[in-house]
Amino acid sequence: MIKQQANMDWMLKDLAEGVPQTRNVVVLSADGLRMAQYGADNDTADRLAAACAGLQSLAGAVATELPHSDGRMRLVVIEMDGGFFYLMAAGEGAYLAVLADEGVDAGLMGQRMRDLVLRIGEHLSSPPRQDGQGAR
């Protein structure tokens, strides 16, 4: 995973620097483990990743209430005092999360996140865990 993280660092940096007001970018597995980050220390990135696991699960549960939904979450946006939070599906079992300040261009952020997911989808995929261990 260290090599995988190194391969993603420049891509996450590109997103963060390409969209003004971006604070933190985190790639996480579906079970809430941080895979890579930019702009956040490890503790902050770990907290965001853990919170995202619950959020993507909640979004999936809500999606099942739509008659033609497959139950998968694509994008969640939360507006808060002081900023925005974005969570986007990014490959099999992986998610891209972004925390941004209040002045962020929401349309640009969504577009750049989609572009990033398309460019590096295979790098953002997280293999399923087996017996509580990450696949090697």
XYZ file of N, CA and C in Angstrom:
408
model
N 0.824 -1.194 0.000
C 0.000 0.000 0.000
C 0.861 1.248 0.000
N 2.092 1.200 0.493
C 2.936 2.380 0.508
C 3.244 2.825 -0.915
N 3.563 1.885 -1.814
C 3.811 2.244 -3.204
C 2.547 2.827 -3.823
N 1.403 2.217 -3.543
C 0.132 2.714 -4.056
C -0.091 4.143 -3.579
N 0.192 4.424 -2.311
C 0.003 5.764 -1.772
C 0.933 6.745 -2.461
N 2.188 6.377 -2.665
C 3.135 7.261 -3.339
C 2.671 7.583 -4.749
N 2.092 6.599 -5.432
C 1.594 6.824 -6.781
C 0.418 7.791 -6.803
N -0.343 7.865 -5.731
C -1.509 8.739 -5.682
C -1.189 10.128 -5.158
N -0.075 10.299 -4.439
C 0.219 11.584 -3.806
C 0.165 12.750 -4.786
N 0.815 12.617 -5.931
C 0.845 13.727 -6.878
C -0.531 13.998 -7.461
N -1.362 12.957 -7.613
C -2.705 13.142 -8.146
C -3.601 13.870 -7.154
N -3.452 13.528 -5.877
C -4.239 14.203 -4.848
C -3.798 15.648 -4.709
N -2.490 15.869 -4.803
C -1.947 17.236 -4.754
C -2.491 18.058 -5.920
N -2.559 17.452 -7.092
C -3.083 18.131 -8.278
C -4.525 18.576 -8.058
N -5.346 17.720 -7.463
C -6.730 18.091 -7.160
C -6.759 19.241 -6.160
N -6.000 19.111 -5.077
C -6.018 20.123 -4.021
C -5.543 21.486 -4.531
N -4.501 21.485 -5.327
C -3.961 22.750 -5.818
C -4.737 23.289 -7.019
N -5.485 22.429 -7.693
C -6.258 22.848 -8.853
C -7.612 23.434 -8.510
N -8.056 23.239 -7.281
C -9.346 23.784 -6.843
C -9.080 24.649 -5.608
N -9.076 25.983 -5.787
C -8.825 26.870 -4.639
C -9.797 26.588 -3.496
N -9.316 26.745 -2.285
C -10.073 26.549 -1.039
C -10.139 25.094 -0.593
N -9.438 24.197 -1.286
C -9.397 22.800 -0.861
C -8.479 22.667 0.339
N -8.929 21.983 1.387
C -8.134 21.792 2.596
C -7.493 20.413 2.651
N -8.298 19.374 2.568
C -7.822 18.002 2.728
C -8.418 17.109 1.652
N -7.600 16.171 1.178
C -8.054 15.150 0.231
C -7.633 13.807 0.813
N -8.585 12.885 0.917
C -8.309 11.575 1.507
C -8.900 10.493 0.609
N -8.138 9.442 0.396
C -8.638 8.243 -0.271
C -8.766 7.185 0.812
N -9.913 6.527 0.850
C -10.170 5.553 1.906
C -10.814 4.307 1.354
N -10.685 3.228 2.107
C -11.360 1.983 1.766
C -12.788 2.039 2.308
N -13.624 1.148 1.826
C -15.024 1.120 2.247
C -15.169 0.904 3.744
N -14.189 0.254 4.375
C -14.276 0.033 5.817
C -13.619 1.149 6.626
N -13.302 2.267 5.971
C -12.865 3.456 6.691
C -11.382 3.555 6.976
N -10.555 2.824 6.257
C -9.112 2.920 6.456
C -8.507 3.865 5.429
N -7.675 4.764 5.904
C -6.997 5.727 5.036
C -6.014 4.995 4.133
N -6.101 5.297 2.835
C -5.180 4.720 1.861
C -4.151 5.751 1.406
N -4.550 7.011 1.331
C -3.658 8.097 0.922
C -4.309 9.411 1.356
N -3.483 10.455 1.479
C -4.041 11.759 1.831
C -3.133 12.864 1.340
N -3.724 14.059 1.239
C -2.964 15.260 0.933
C -3.566 16.400 1.743
N -2.725 17.186 2.376
C -3.171 18.364 3.103
C -3.647 18.095 4.518
N -3.572 16.880 4.961
C -4.019 16.530 6.318
C -2.937 15.688 6.984
N -2.808 15.855 8.293
C -1.899 14.955 9.005
C -2.583 13.590 9.125
N -1.826 12.589 9.525
C -2.367 11.226 9.579
C -3.576 11.113 10.491
N -3.555 11.757 11.660
C -4.681 11.662 12.588
C -5.955 12.257 11.991
N -5.835 13.420 11.375
C -7.001 14.051 10.749
C -7.527 13.183 9.615
N -6.629 12.684 8.774
C -7.039 11.839 7.659
C -7.702 10.555 8.159
N -7.181 9.977 9.238
C -7.792 8.765 9.802
C -9.192 9.038 10.331
N -9.384 10.184 10.997
C -10.723 10.532 11.505
C -11.703 10.745 10.352
N -11.265 11.448 9.320
C -12.136 11.661 8.157
C -12.492 10.338 7.498
N -11.507 9.467 7.332
C -11.753 8.170 6.698
C -12.750 7.344 7.503
N -12.598 7.333 8.811
C -13.518 6.567 9.658
C -14.938 7.127 9.565
N -15.075 8.450 9.580
C -16.395 9.070 9.468
C -17.023 8.764 8.106
N -16.204 8.731 7.068
C -16.703 8.471 5.712
C -17.287 7.077 5.566
N -16.730 6.118 6.280
C -17.253 4.754 6.200
C -18.710 4.728 6.643
N -19.013 5.417 7.715
C -20.391 5.481 8.182
C -21.284 6.254 7.226
N -20.741 7.330 6.674
C -21.517 8.166 5.760
C -21.857 7.429 4.469
N -20.897 6.695 3.911
C -21.195 5.969 2.672
C -22.191 4.845 2.927
N -22.138 4.248 4.099
C -23.104 3.212 4.450
C -24.504 3.806 4.575
N -24.606 4.944 5.229
C -25.880 5.634 5.379
C -26.444 6.037 4.013
N -25.596 6.593 3.151
C -26.043 7.009 1.823
C -26.545 5.800 1.021
N -25.860 4.672 1.140
C -26.298 3.461 0.451
C -27.650 2.980 0.947
N -27.872 3.078 2.260
C -29.163 2.670 2.828
C -30.285 3.566 2.323
N -30.036 4.860 2.243
C -31.042 5.787 1.735
C -31.302 5.520 0.259
N -30.255 5.206 -0.497
C -30.399 4.959 -1.937
C -31.322 3.783 -2.223
N -31.379 2.812 -1.331
C -32.249 1.651 -1.567
C -33.730 2.032 -1.536
N -34.050 3.207 -1.031
C -35.437 3.670 -0.999
C -35.905 4.191 -2.354
N -34.973 4.421 -3.265
C -35.341 4.861 -4.605
C -35.664 3.628 -5.451
N -36.783 3.641 -6.165
C -37.235 2.429 -6.856
C -36.270 1.886 -7.907
N -35.495 2.721 -8.569
C -34.614 2.238 -9.635
C -33.146 2.335 -9.256
N -32.867 2.424 -7.981
C -31.489 2.551 -7.511
C -30.860 1.181 -7.321
N -29.568 1.111 -7.557
C -28.837 -0.123 -7.268
C -28.290 -0.112 -5.840
N -28.585 0.959 -5.083
C -28.180 1.033 -3.678
C -26.761 1.515 -3.449
N -26.061 1.866 -4.527
C -24.688 2.340 -4.364
C -24.634 3.856 -4.322
N -23.801 4.366 -3.452
C -23.596 5.793 -3.315
C -22.611 6.256 -4.375
N -22.908 7.377 -5.037
C -21.984 7.958 -6.016
C -21.316 9.204 -5.470
N -22.121 10.110 -4.899
C -21.594 11.378 -4.394
C -22.461 11.873 -3.253
N -21.801 12.292 -2.188
C -22.469 12.937 -1.062
C -21.800 14.292 -0.878
N -22.602 15.341 -0.738
C -22.077 16.674 -0.465
C -22.759 17.187 0.792
N -21.958 17.661 1.731
C -22.497 18.228 2.961
C -21.991 19.664 3.076
N -22.925 20.594 3.213
C -22.559 21.994 3.430
C -22.665 22.284 4.912
N -21.606 22.846 5.462
C -21.552 23.162 6.894
C -21.145 24.613 7.057
N -21.313 25.143 8.261
C -20.740 26.451 8.542
C -19.243 26.359 8.309
N -18.727 27.179 7.434
C -17.293 27.212 7.190
C -16.806 26.390 6.026
N -17.662 25.563 5.419
C -17.144 24.802 4.295
C -18.033 23.688 3.805
N -17.417 22.825 2.993
C -18.115 21.728 2.347
C -17.327 20.443 2.527
N -18.064 19.343 2.499
C -17.460 18.017 2.520
C -18.011 17.244 1.332
N -17.124 16.596 0.586
C -17.506 15.797 -0.579
C -17.018 14.371 -0.382
N -17.856 13.413 -0.723
C -17.478 12.003 -0.689
C -17.961 11.370 -1.980
N -17.029 10.782 -2.746
C -17.359 10.212 -4.053
C -16.845 8.779 -4.131
N -17.668 7.890 -4.677
C -17.218 6.528 -4.954
C -16.069 6.598 -5.944
N -15.023 5.799 -5.698
C -13.801 5.912 -6.509
C -13.205 4.535 -6.778
N -13.933 3.691 -7.403
C -13.427 2.355 -7.678
C -14.073 1.352 -6.745
N -13.791 0.102 -6.980
C -14.380 -0.972 -6.181
C -13.881 -0.902 -4.741
N -14.764 -0.568 -3.811
C -14.409 -0.559 -2.395
C -13.548 0.601 -1.957
N -13.517 1.700 -2.733
C -12.703 2.854 -2.363
C -13.496 4.140 -2.577
N -13.112 5.186 -1.839
C -13.806 6.467 -1.882
C -12.796 7.602 -1.856
N -13.199 8.719 -2.456
C -12.416 9.942 -2.458
C -13.177 10.965 -1.634
N -12.532 11.515 -0.605
C -13.162 12.503 0.273
C -12.384 13.801 0.209
N -13.117 14.920 0.215
C -12.496 16.235 0.171
C -13.192 17.148 1.170
N -12.394 17.865 1.935
C -12.878 18.899 2.842
C -12.405 20.229 2.276
N -13.333 21.176 2.081
C -12.996 22.448 1.449
C -13.605 23.614 2.219
N -12.961 24.761 2.107
C -13.451 25.973 2.750
C -14.707 26.493 2.059
N -15.369 27.415 2.723
C -16.647 27.942 2.277
C -16.633 28.528 0.862
N -15.542 29.125 0.435
C -15.492 29.785 -0.867
C -15.211 28.873 -2.044
N -15.185 27.562 -1.852
C -14.846 26.631 -2.928
C -15.886 26.691 -4.044
N -15.432 26.510 -5.267
C -16.316 26.419 -6.422
C -16.834 24.984 -6.475
N -18.083 24.781 -6.081
C -18.645 23.435 -5.956
C -18.683 22.702 -7.297
N -19.003 23.400 -8.363
C -19.040 22.764 -9.676
C -17.664 22.307 -10.127
N -16.663 23.154 -9.912
C -15.293 22.797 -10.263
C -14.817 21.614 -9.429
N -15.154 21.613 -8.148
C -14.740 20.508 -7.277
C -15.326 19.192 -7.764
N -16.612 19.176 -8.042
C -17.245 17.950 -8.524
C -16.623 17.459 -9.817
N -16.355 18.381 -10.741
C -15.755 18.015 -12.021
C -14.347 17.465 -11.829
N -13.539 18.127 -11.012
C -12.158 17.672 -10.803
C -12.112 16.337 -10.072
N -13.047 16.126 -9.134
C -13.109 14.838 -8.443
C -13.470 13.730 -9.430
N -14.469 13.962 -10.284
C -14.850 12.951 -11.289
C -13.685 12.667 -12.233
N -12.991 13.714 -12.666
C -11.843 13.531 -13.552
C -10.765 12.690 -12.875
N -10.506 12.978 -11.604
C -9.484 12.231 -10.875
C -9.877 10.760 -10.745
N -11.118 10.508 -10.410
C -11.584 9.127 -10.264
C -11.455 8.383 -11.595
N -11.789 9.023 -12.690
C -11.667 8.379 -14.000
C -10.204 8.119 -14.369
N -9.326 9.062 -14.051
C -7.907 8.926 -14.407
C -7.211 7.826 -13.644
N -7.562 7.677 -12.380
C -6.796 6.736 -11.549
C -7.678 5.700 -10.867
N -8.797 5.370 -11.468
C -9.723 4.411 -10.865
C -9.068 3.116 -10.419
N -8.155 2.584 -11.227
C -7.511 1.325 -10.848
C -6.605 1.498 -9.632
N -6.048 2.683 -9.435
C -5.211 2.931 -8.261
C -6.055 3.111 -6.998
N -7.310 3.551 -7.178
C -8.168 3.822 -6.030
C -8.959 2.602 -5.579
N -8.865 1.506 -6.298
C -9.594 0.307 -5.907
C -8.928 -0.338 -4.702
N -9.739 -0.746 -3.779
C -9.253 -1.391 -2.570
C -9.671 -2.850 -2.601
N -8.719 -3.790 -2.567
C -9.104 -5.199 -2.606
C -9.903 -5.583 -1.358
N -10.830 -6.527 -1.480
C -11.610 -6.939 -0.310
C -10.707 -7.555 0.751
N -11.098 -7.368 1.997
C -10.333 -7.922 3.114
C -10.673 -9.393 3.270
N -9.689 -10.167 3.665
C -9.884 -11.592 3.885
C -9.447 -11.929 5.295
N -10.326 -12.510 6.083
C -10.017 -12.882 7.458
C -9.491 -11.698 8.264
N -10.071 -10.508 8.031
C -9.682 -9.329 8.789
C -8.368 -8.721 8.358
N -7.760 -9.239 7.309
C -6.491 -8.733 6.829
C -6.684 -8.138 5.435
N -5.893 -7.131 5.097
C -5.923 -6.583 3.743
C -5.317 -7.596 2.795
N -5.854 -7.670 1.593
C -5.275 -8.571 0.584
C -3.889 -8.072 0.215
N -2.983 -8.964 -0.022
C -1.610 -8.564 -0.341
C -1.303 -8.862 -1.786
